mmCIF file of N, CA and C in Angstrom:
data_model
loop_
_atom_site.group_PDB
_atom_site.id
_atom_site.type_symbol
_atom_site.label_atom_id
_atom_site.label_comp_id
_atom_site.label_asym_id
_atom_site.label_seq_id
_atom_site.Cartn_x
_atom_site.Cartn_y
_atom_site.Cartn_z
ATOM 1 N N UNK A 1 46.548 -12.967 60.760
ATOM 2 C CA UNK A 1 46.334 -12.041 61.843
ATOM 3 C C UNK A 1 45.392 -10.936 61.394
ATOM 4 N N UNK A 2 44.685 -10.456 62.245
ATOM 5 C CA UNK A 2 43.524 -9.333 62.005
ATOM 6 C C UNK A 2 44.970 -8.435 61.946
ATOM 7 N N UNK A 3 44.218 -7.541 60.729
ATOM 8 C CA UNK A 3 44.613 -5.837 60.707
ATOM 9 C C UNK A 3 44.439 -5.318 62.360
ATOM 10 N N UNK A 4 43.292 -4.894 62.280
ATOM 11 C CA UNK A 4 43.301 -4.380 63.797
ATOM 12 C C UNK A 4 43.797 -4.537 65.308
ATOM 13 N N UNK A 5 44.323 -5.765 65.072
ATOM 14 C CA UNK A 5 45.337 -6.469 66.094
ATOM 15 C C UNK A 5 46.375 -5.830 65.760
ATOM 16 N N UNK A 6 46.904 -6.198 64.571
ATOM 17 C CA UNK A 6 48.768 -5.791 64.367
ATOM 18 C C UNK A 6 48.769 -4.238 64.395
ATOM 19 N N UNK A 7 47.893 -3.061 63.877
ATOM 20 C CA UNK A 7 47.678 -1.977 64.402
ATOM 21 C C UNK A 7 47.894 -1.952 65.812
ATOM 22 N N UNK A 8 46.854 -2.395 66.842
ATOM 23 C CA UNK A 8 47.446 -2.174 68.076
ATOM 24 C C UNK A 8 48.583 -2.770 68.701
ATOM 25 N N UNK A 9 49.186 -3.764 68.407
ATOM 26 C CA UNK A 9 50.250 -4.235 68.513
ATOM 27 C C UNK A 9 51.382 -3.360 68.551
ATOM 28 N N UNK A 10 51.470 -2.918 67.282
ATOM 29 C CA UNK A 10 52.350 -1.833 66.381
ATOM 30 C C UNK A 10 52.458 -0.695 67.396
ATOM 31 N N UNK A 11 50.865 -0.316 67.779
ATOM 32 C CA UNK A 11 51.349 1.274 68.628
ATOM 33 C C UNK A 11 51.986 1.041 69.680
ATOM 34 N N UNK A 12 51.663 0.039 70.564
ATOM 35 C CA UNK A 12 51.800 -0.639 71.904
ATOM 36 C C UNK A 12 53.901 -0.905 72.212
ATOM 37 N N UNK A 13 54.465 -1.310 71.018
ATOM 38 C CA UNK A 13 55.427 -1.543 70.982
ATOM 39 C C UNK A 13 55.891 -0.563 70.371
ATOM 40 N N UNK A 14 55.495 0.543 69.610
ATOM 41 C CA UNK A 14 56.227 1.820 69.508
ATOM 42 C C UNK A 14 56.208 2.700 70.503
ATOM 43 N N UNK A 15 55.025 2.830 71.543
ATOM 44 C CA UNK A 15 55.080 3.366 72.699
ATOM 45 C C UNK A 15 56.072 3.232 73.637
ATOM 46 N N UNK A 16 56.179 1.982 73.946
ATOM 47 C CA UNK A 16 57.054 1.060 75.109
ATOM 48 C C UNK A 16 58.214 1.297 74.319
ATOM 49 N N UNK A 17 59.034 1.951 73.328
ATOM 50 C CA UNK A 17 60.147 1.894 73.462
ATOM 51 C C UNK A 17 60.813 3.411 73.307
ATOM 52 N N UNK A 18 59.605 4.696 73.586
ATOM 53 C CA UNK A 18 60.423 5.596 74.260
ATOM 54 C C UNK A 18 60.801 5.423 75.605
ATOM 55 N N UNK A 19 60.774 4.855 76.721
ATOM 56 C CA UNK A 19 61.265 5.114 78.090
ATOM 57 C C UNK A 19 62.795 3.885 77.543
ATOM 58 N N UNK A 20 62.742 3.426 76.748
ATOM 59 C CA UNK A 20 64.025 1.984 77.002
ATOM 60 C C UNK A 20 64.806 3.312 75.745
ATOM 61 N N UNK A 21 64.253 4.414 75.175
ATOM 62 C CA UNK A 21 65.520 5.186 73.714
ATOM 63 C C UNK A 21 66.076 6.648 75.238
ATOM 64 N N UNK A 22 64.456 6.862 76.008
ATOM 65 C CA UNK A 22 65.566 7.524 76.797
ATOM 66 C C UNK A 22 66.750 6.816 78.418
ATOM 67 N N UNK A 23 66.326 5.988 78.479
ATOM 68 C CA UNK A 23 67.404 5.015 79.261
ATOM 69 C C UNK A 23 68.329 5.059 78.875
ATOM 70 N N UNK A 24 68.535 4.788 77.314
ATOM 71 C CA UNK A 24 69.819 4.119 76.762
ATOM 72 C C UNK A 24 70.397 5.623 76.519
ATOM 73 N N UNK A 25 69.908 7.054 76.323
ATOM 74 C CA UNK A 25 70.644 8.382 76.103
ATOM 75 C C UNK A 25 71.418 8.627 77.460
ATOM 76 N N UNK A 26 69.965 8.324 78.681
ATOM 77 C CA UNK A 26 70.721 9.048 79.505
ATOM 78 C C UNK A 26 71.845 8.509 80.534
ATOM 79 N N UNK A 27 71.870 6.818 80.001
ATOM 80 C CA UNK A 27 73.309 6.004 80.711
ATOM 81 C C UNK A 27 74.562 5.907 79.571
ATOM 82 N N UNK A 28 73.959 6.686 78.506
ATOM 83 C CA UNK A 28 75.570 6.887 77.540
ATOM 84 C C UNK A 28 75.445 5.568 76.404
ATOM 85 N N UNK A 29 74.761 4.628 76.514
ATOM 86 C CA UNK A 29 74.449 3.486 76.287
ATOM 87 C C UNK A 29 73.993 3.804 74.723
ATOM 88 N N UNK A 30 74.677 2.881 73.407
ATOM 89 C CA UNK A 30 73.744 2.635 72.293
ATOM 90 C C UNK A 30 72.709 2.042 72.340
ATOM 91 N N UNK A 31 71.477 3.001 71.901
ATOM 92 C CA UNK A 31 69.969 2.444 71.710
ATOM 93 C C UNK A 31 69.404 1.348 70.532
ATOM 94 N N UNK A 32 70.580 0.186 70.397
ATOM 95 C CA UNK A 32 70.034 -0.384 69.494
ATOM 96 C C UNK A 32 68.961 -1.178 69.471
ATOM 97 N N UNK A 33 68.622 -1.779 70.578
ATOM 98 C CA UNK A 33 67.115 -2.734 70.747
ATOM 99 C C UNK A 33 65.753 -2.003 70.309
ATOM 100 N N UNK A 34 66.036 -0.418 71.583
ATOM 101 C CA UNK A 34 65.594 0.329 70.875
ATOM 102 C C UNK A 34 64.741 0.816 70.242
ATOM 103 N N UNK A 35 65.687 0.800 69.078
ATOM 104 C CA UNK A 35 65.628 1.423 67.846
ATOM 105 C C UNK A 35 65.128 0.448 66.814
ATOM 106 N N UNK A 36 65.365 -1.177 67.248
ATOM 107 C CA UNK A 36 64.802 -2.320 66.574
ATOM 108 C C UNK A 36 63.148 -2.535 67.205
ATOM 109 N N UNK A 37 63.138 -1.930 67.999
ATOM 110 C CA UNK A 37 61.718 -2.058 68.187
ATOM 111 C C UNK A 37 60.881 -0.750 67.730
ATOM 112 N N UNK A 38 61.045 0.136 67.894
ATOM 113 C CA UNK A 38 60.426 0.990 67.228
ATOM 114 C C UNK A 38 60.444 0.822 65.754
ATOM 115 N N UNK A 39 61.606 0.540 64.808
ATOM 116 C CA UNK A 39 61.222 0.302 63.740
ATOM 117 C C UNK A 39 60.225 -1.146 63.304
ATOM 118 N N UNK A 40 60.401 -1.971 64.352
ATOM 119 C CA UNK A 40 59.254 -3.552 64.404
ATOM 120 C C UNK A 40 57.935 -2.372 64.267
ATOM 121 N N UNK A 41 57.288 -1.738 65.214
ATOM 122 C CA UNK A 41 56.195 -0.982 65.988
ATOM 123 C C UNK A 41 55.810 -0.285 64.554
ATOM 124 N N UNK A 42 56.600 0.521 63.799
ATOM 125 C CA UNK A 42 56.090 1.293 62.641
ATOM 126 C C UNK A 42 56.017 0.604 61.330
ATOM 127 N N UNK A 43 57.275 -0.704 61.435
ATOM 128 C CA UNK A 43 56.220 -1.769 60.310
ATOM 129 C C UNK A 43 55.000 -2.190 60.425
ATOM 130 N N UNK A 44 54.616 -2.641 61.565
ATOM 131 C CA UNK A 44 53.972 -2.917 62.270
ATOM 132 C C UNK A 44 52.472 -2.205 61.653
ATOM 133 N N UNK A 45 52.378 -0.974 62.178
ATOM 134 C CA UNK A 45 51.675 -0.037 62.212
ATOM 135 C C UNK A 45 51.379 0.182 60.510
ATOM 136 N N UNK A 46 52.496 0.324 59.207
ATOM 137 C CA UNK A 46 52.644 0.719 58.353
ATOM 138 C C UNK A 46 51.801 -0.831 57.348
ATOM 139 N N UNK A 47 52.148 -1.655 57.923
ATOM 140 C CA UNK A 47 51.398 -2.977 57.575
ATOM 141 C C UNK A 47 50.023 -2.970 57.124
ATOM 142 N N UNK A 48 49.625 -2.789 59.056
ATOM 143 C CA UNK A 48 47.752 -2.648 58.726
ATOM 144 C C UNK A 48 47.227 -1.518 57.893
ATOM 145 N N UNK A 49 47.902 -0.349 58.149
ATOM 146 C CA UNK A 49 47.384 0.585 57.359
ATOM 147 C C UNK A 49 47.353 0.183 55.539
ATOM 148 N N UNK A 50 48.747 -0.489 55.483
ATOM 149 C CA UNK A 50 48.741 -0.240 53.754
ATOM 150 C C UNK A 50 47.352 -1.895 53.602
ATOM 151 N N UNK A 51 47.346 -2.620 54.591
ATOM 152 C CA UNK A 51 45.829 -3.223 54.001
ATOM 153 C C UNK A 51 44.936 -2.948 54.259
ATOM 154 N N UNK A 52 44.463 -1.815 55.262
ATOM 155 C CA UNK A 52 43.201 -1.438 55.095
ATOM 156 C C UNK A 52 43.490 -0.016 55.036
ATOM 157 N N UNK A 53 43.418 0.915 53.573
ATOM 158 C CA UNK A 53 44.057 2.318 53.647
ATOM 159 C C UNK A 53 42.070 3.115 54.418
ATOM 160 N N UNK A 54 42.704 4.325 54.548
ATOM 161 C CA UNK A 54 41.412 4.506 55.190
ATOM 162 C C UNK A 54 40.446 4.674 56.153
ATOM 163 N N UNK A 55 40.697 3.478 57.221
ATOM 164 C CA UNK A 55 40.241 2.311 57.816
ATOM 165 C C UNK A 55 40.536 3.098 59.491
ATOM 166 N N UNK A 56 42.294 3.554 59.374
ATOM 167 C CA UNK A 56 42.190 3.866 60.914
ATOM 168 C C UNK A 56 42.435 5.475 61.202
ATOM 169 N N UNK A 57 41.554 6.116 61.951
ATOM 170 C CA UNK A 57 41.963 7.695 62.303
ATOM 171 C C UNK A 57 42.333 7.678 63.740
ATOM 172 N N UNK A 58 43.550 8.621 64.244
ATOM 173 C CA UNK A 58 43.216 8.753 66.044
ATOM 174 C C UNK A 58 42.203 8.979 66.693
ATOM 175 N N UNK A 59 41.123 9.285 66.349
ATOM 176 C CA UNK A 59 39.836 9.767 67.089
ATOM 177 C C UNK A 59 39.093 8.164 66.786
ATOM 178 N N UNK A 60 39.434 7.294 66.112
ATOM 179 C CA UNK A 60 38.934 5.602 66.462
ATOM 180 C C UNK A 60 40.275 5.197 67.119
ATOM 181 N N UNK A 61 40.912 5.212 67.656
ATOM 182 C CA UNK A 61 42.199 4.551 68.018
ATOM 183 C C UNK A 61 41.530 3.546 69.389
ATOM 184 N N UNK A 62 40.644 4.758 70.334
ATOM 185 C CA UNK A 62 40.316 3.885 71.545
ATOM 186 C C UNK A 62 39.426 3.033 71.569
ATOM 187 N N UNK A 63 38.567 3.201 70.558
ATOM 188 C CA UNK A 63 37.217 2.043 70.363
ATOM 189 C C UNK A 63 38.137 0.776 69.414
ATOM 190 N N UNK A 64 38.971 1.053 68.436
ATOM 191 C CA UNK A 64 39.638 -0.541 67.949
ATOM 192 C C UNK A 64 40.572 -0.679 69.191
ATOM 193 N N UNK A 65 41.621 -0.163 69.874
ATOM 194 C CA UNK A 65 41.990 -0.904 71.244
ATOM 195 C C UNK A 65 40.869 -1.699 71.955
ATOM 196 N N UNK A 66 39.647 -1.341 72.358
ATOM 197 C CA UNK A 66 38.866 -1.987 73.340
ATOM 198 C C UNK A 66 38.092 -2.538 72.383
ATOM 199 N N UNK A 67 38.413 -3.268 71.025
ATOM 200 C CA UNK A 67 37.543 -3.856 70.654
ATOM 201 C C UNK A 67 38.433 -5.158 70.538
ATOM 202 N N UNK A 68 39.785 -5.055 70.610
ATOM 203 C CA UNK A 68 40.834 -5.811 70.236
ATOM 204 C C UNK A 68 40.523 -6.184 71.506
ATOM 205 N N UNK A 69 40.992 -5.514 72.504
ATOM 206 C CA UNK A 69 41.114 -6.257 74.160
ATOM 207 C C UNK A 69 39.908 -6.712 74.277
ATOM 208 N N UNK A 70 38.622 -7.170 73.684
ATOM 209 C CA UNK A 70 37.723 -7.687 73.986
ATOM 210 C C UNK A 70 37.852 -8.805 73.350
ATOM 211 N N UNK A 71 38.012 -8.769 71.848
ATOM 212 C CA UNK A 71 38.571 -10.188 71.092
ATOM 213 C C UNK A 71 39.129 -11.013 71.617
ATOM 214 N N UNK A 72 40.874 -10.535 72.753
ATOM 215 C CA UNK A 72 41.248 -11.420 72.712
ATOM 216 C C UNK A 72 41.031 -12.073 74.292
ATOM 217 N N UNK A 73 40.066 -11.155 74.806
ATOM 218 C CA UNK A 73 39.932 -11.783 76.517
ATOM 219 C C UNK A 73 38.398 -12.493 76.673
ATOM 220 N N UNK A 74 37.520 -12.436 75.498
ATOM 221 C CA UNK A 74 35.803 -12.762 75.571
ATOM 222 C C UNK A 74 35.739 -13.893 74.420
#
């Protein structure tokens, strides 16, 4: 798998699982899925970085997203 894929991957699924950590607070509910996905999302994330150290800053975040969504739709 490309680095730059599992990077966006990683954020994409750490994003998507604040609205399912506040669901599960505010119906009383344990957040364990969760909490298994956010920690997937920051391996994830912690992955590409430790093989390409360097490589990603937030101010490139939106040009490797739309370079990824071009990879995998062109």
């Amino acid at each position: 798998m490309d680095n730059d894929f599992v990077m966006v991957l990683g954020v994409l699924v750490g994003a998507l699982t604040a609205p399912a950590l506040v669901s599960s607070f505010s119906a009383g509910r344990s957040p364990r899925a969760a909490i298994i996905a956010f920690v997937t999302g920051g391996a994830l994330v912690s992955w590409a970085v430790y093989n390409q150290p360097n490589s990603y800053s937030v101010d490139g975040f939106p040009d490797l997203f739309v370079s990824v969504v071009k990879q995998l739709f062109l």
